[in-house]
PDB file of C-alpha atoms in Angstrom:
ATOM      1  CA  MET W   9     121.820  62.121 182.224  1.00  0.00           C
ATOM      2  CA  PHE W  10     118.500  63.842 181.599  1.00  0.00           C
ATOM      3  CA  ARG W  11     116.861  64.279 178.276  1.00  0.00           C
ATOM      4  CA  LEU W  12     115.377  67.846 177.627  1.00  0.00           C
ATOM      5  CA  MET W  13     112.923  68.098 174.780  1.00  0.00           C
ATOM      6  CA  PHE W  14     111.625  71.125 172.937  1.00  0.00           C
ATOM      7  CA  HIS W  15     108.445  70.578 170.927  1.00  0.00           C
ATOM      8  CA  GLU W  16     108.336  72.846 167.834  1.00  0.00           C
ATOM      9  CA  PRO W  17     110.655  75.647 169.330  1.00  0.00           C
ATOM     10  CA  ARG W  18     110.328  78.918 167.629  1.00  0.00           C
ATOM     11  CA  ILE W  19     112.931  81.394 169.005  1.00  0.00           C
ATOM     12  CA  PRO W  20     116.546  80.569 167.852  1.00  0.00           C
ATOM     13  CA  GLY W  21     118.106  82.297 170.837  1.00  0.00           C
ATOM     14  CA  ASN W  22     116.185  79.936 173.223  1.00  0.00           C
ATOM     15  CA  THR W  23     117.525  76.854 171.659  1.00  0.00           C
ATOM     16  CA  GLY W  24     121.010  78.269 171.403  1.00  0.00           C
ATOM     17  CA  ASN W  25     120.870  78.698 175.266  1.00  0.00           C
ATOM     18  CA  ALA W  26     119.510  75.287 175.605  1.00  0.00           C
ATOM     19  CA  ILE W  27     122.561  74.030 173.635  1.00  0.00           C
ATOM     20  CA  ARG W  28     124.718  75.536 176.181  1.00  0.00           C
ATOM     21  CA  LEU W  29     122.547  74.271 179.005  1.00  0.00           C
ATOM     22  CA  ALA W  30     122.976  70.705 177.533  1.00  0.00           C
ATOM     23  CA  ALA W  31     126.631  71.002 177.220  1.00  0.00           C
ATOM     24  CA  GLY W  32     126.991  72.343 180.798  1.00  0.00           C
ATOM     25  CA  THR W  33     124.917  69.683 182.431  1.00  0.00           C
ATOM     26  CA  GLY W  34     125.489  66.575 180.365  1.00  0.00           C
ATOM     27  CA  SER W  35     121.953  66.553 179.439  1.00  0.00           C
ATOM     28  CA  GLU W  36     120.729  65.710 175.882  1.00  0.00           C
ATOM     29  CA  LEU W  37     118.692  68.148 173.932  1.00  0.00           C
ATOM     30  CA  HIS W  38     116.011  66.878 171.553  1.00  0.00           C
ATOM     31  CA  LEU W  39     114.116  69.115 169.286  1.00  0.00           C
ATOM     32  CA  ILE W  40     110.923  68.260 167.562  1.00  0.00           C
ATOM     33  CA  GLU W  41     110.200  69.765 164.173  1.00  0.00           C
ATOM     34  CA  PRO W  42     109.033  71.732 162.646  1.00  0.00           C
ATOM     35  CA  LEU W  43     111.483  74.368 164.186  1.00  0.00           C
ATOM     36  CA  GLY W  44     110.748  78.017 163.831  1.00  0.00           C
ATOM     37  CA  PHE W  45     114.248  78.523 162.582  1.00  0.00           C
ATOM     38  CA  ASP W  46     117.246  76.947 160.601  1.00  0.00           C
ATOM     39  CA  MET W  47     119.747  75.355 162.846  1.00  0.00           C
ATOM     40  CA  SER W  48     122.470  77.380 161.013  1.00  0.00           C
ATOM     41  CA  GLU W  49     120.905  80.752 161.988  1.00  0.00           C
ATOM     42  CA  ALA W  50     123.264  83.381 163.293  1.00  0.00           C
ATOM     43  CA  LYS W  51     121.066  83.916 166.518  1.00  0.00           C
ATOM     44  CA  LEU W  52     121.119  80.273 167.357  1.00  0.00           C
ATOM     45  CA  ARG W  53     124.875  79.957 166.849  1.00  0.00           C
ATOM     46  CA  ARG W  54     125.645  83.164 168.760  1.00  0.00           C
ATOM     47  CA  ALA W  55     123.672  82.063 171.713  1.00  0.00           C
ATOM     48  CA  GLY W  56     125.148  78.559 171.739  1.00  0.00           C
ATOM     49  CA  LEU W  57     128.520  80.210 171.456  1.00  0.00           C
ATOM     50  CA  ASP W  58     131.239  77.549 171.002  1.00  0.00           C
ATOM     51  CA  TYR W  59     129.116  74.755 172.806  1.00  0.00           C
ATOM     52  CA  HIS W  60     127.781  73.198 169.728  1.00  0.00           C
ATOM     53  CA  ASP W  61     130.534  70.631 169.634  1.00  0.00           C
ATOM     54  CA  LEU W  62     130.190  69.887 173.421  1.00  0.00           C
ATOM     55  CA  ALA W  63     126.304  69.223 173.530  1.00  0.00           C
ATOM     56  CA  SER W  64     124.255  66.304 172.298  1.00  0.00           C
ATOM     57  CA  VAL W  65     121.532  67.669 170.081  1.00  0.00           C
ATOM     58  CA  THR W  66     119.245  65.671 168.017  1.00  0.00           C
ATOM     59  CA  VAL W  67     116.587  66.993 165.717  1.00  0.00           C
ATOM     60  CA  HIS W  68     113.469  64.733 165.151  1.00  0.00           C
ATOM     61  CA  PRO W  69     111.059  65.102 162.405  1.00  0.00           C
ATOM     62  CA  ASP W  70     108.246  64.488 164.594  1.00  0.00           C
ATOM     63  CA  LEU W  71     107.198  63.378 168.026  1.00  0.00           C
ATOM     64  CA  PRO W  72     106.479  59.662 167.172  1.00  0.00           C
ATOM     65  CA  THR W  73     109.941  59.317 165.619  1.00  0.00           C
ATOM     66  CA  ALA W  74     111.449  60.669 168.925  1.00  0.00           C
ATOM     67  CA  TRP W  75     109.461  58.309 171.114  1.00  0.00           C
ATOM     68  CA  GLU W  76     110.793  55.347 168.898  1.00  0.00           C
ATOM     69  CA  LEU W  77     114.297  56.390 169.250  1.00  0.00           C
ATOM     70  CA  LEU W  78     114.309  57.421 172.964  1.00  0.00           C
ATOM     71  CA  ARG W  79     111.791  54.632 174.304  1.00  0.00           C
ATOM     72  CA  PRO W  80     111.358  56.852 177.480  1.00  0.00           C
ATOM     73  CA  GLU W  81     110.114  55.336 180.644  1.00  0.00           C
ATOM     74  CA  ARG W  82     109.027  58.574 182.045  1.00  0.00           C
ATOM     75  CA  VAL W  83     108.272  61.952 180.408  1.00  0.00           C
ATOM     76  CA  PHE W  84     107.381  65.143 182.454  1.00  0.00           C
ATOM     77  CA  ALA W  85     105.419  67.664 180.420  1.00  0.00           C
ATOM     78  CA  PHE W  86     106.013  71.283 181.791  1.00  0.00           C
ATOM     79  CA  THR W  87     102.961  73.384 181.460  1.00  0.00           C
ATOM     80  CA  THR W  88     101.466  76.296 183.417  1.00  0.00           C
ATOM     81  CA  ARG W  89      98.148  74.323 183.484  1.00  0.00           C
ATOM     82  CA  ALA W  90      99.601  71.531 185.878  1.00  0.00           C
ATOM     83  CA  THR W  91      98.832  71.443 189.484  1.00  0.00           C
ATOM     84  CA  THR W  92     101.897  69.439 190.485  1.00  0.00           C
ATOM     85  CA  SER W  93     105.020  71.367 191.191  1.00  0.00           C
ATOM     86  CA  MET W  94     108.280  70.241 189.446  1.00  0.00           C
ATOM     87  CA  THR W  95     109.824  70.031 193.071  1.00  0.00           C
ATOM     88  CA  GLU W  96     107.344  67.227 193.844  1.00  0.00           C
ATOM     89  CA  ILE W  97     109.064  64.919 191.352  1.00  0.00           C
ATOM     90  CA  SER W  98     111.819  62.556 192.059  1.00  0.00           C
ATOM     91  CA  TYR W  99     113.576  62.679 188.782  1.00  0.00           C
ATOM     92  CA  LEU W 100     115.533  59.539 187.508  1.00  0.00           C
ATOM     93  CA  PRO W 101     118.299  59.538 184.930  1.00  0.00           C
ATOM     94  CA  GLY W 102     116.963  59.148 181.419  1.00  0.00           C
ATOM     95  CA  ASP W 103     113.708  61.127 182.244  1.00  0.00           C
ATOM     96  CA  VAL W 104     112.571  63.379 179.393  1.00  0.00           C
ATOM     97  CA  LEU W 105     111.627  66.994 180.518  1.00  0.00           C
ATOM     98  CA  LEU W 106     109.230  68.216 177.732  1.00  0.00           C
ATOM     99  CA  PHE W 107     108.574  71.846 176.952  1.00  0.00           C
ATOM    100  CA  GLY W 108     106.481  73.370 174.426  1.00  0.00           C
ATOM    101  CA  ALA W 109     106.980  76.268 171.881  1.00  0.00           C
ATOM    102  CA  GLU W 110     107.250  79.925 172.522  1.00  0.00           C
ATOM    103  CA  PRO W 111     104.612  81.435 173.427  1.00  0.00           C
ATOM    104  CA  SER W 112     101.878  78.744 173.193  1.00  0.00           C
ATOM    105  CA  GLY W 113     103.417  76.017 175.250  1.00  0.00           C
ATOM    106  CA  LEU W 114     102.519  72.276 174.645  1.00  0.00           C
ATOM    107  CA  PRO W 115      99.317  71.632 172.684  1.00  0.00           C
ATOM    108  CA  ALA W 116      96.402  69.484 174.011  1.00  0.00           C
ATOM    109  CA  HIS W 117      97.362  66.593 171.658  1.00  0.00           C
ATOM    110  CA  VAL W 118     100.884  66.435 172.965  1.00  0.00           C
ATOM    111  CA  LEU W 119      99.699  66.657 176.676  1.00  0.00           C
ATOM    112  CA  ALA W 120      97.324  63.624 175.800  1.00  0.00           C
ATOM    113  CA  ASP W 121     100.094  61.695 174.546  1.00  0.00           C
ATOM    114  CA  GLU W 122     100.386  58.165 176.033  1.00  0.00           C
ATOM    115  CA  HIS W 123     104.119  58.763 176.758  1.00  0.00           C
ATOM    116  CA  ILE W 124     103.368  61.570 179.211  1.00  0.00           C
ATOM    117  CA  SER W 125     103.963  60.372 182.742  1.00  0.00           C
ATOM    118  CA  GLY W 126     102.914  63.607 184.394  1.00  0.00           C
ATOM    119  CA  GLU W 127     102.339  67.288 183.940  1.00  0.00           C
ATOM    120  CA  VAL W 128     104.251  69.524 186.102  1.00  0.00           C
ATOM    121  CA  ARG W 129     104.698  73.370 186.712  1.00  0.00           C
ATOM    122  CA  ILE W 130     107.432  75.569 187.735  1.00  0.00           C
ATOM    123  CA  PRO W 131     106.295  77.658 190.922  1.00  0.00           C
ATOM    124  CA  MET W 132     105.741  81.434 190.014  1.00  0.00           C
ATOM    125  CA  LEU W 133     103.835  84.205 191.499  1.00  0.00           C
ATOM    126  CA  PRO W 134     100.169  84.503 190.602  1.00  0.00           C
ATOM    127  CA  GLY W 135      99.169  86.290 187.537  1.00  0.00           C
ATOM    128  CA  ARG W 136     102.386  85.657 185.551  1.00  0.00           C
ATOM    129  CA  ARG W 137     101.889  83.708 182.234  1.00  0.00           C
ATOM    130  CA  SER W 138     105.180  81.698 182.030  1.00  0.00           C
ATOM    131  CA  MET W 139     108.906  81.930 182.018  1.00  0.00           C
ATOM    132  CA  ASN W 140     111.094  82.327 178.972  1.00  0.00           C
ATOM    133  CA  LEU W 141     111.761  78.919 177.420  1.00  0.00           C
ATOM    134  CA  ALA W 142     115.346  78.700 177.923  1.00  0.00           C
ATOM    135  CA  ASN W 143     115.130  79.865 181.592  1.00  0.00           C
ATOM    136  CA  ALA W 144     112.265  77.316 182.426  1.00  0.00           C
ATOM    137  CA  ALA W 145     114.385  74.521 180.810  1.00  0.00           C
ATOM    138  CA  SER W 146     117.418  75.592 183.022  1.00  0.00           C
ATOM    139  CA  VAL W 147     115.424  75.709 186.142  1.00  0.00           C
ATOM    140  CA  ALA W 148     113.907  72.155 185.385  1.00  0.00           C
ATOM    141  CA  VAL W 149     117.333  70.485 184.478  1.00  0.00           C
ATOM    142  CA  TYR W 150     119.147  71.841 187.457  1.00  0.00           C
ATOM    143  CA  GLU W 151     116.546  70.663 189.823  1.00  0.00           C
ATOM    144  CA  ALA W 152     116.666  67.137 188.322  1.00  0.00           C
ATOM    145  CA  TRP W 153     120.456  67.196 188.373  1.00  0.00           C
ATOM    146  CA  ARG W 154     120.475  68.756 191.856  1.00  0.00           C
ATOM    147  CA  GLN W 155     118.521  65.767 193.222  1.00  0.00           C
ATOM    148  CA  HIS W 156     121.254  63.501 192.165  1.00  0.00           C
ATOM    149  CA  GLY W 157     124.059  65.531 193.797  1.00  0.00           C
ATOM    150  CA  PHE W 158     125.296  67.095 190.362  1.00  0.00           C
ATOM    151  CA  PRO W 159     127.343  63.899 189.414  1.00  0.00           C
ATOM    152  CA  GLY W 160     130.351  64.882 187.294  1.00  0.00           C
ATOM    153  CA  ALA W 161     130.251  68.562 188.050  1.00  0.00           C
ATOM    154  CA  VAL W 162     133.125  70.696 189.501  1.00  0.00           C
TER     155      VAL W 162
END
């Protein structure tokens, strides 16, 4: 339904948790290299538990290759620098929810990419840097899925 994308993730546990998220929500997970870990790392496998076979996970060598394959109509870049709240967006199936690496977020050249439809932020209390990557992705995917009535969920 939705496509979750991590640009150059660094922490295997976050990606493992995102694999579980993708399996539980029917989302696709797209990872943009270079990754800060090997996909066979124990921490990644432990965090993903036995969900690897239930999740759609694609590793792309770079962002242009991902765009070519996905051909997205809309891409929302999640960044603490945005002024638009993620709840102000009406998400559509197929939207890409793009997140940056821990701890730096999305670099300026990615935010300037022509495929980015908008920059959005997750509401937080003032003075906080950011949320954990896996938690932020969960909040975003569930908001998008909620807007559609959680199709397919029990």
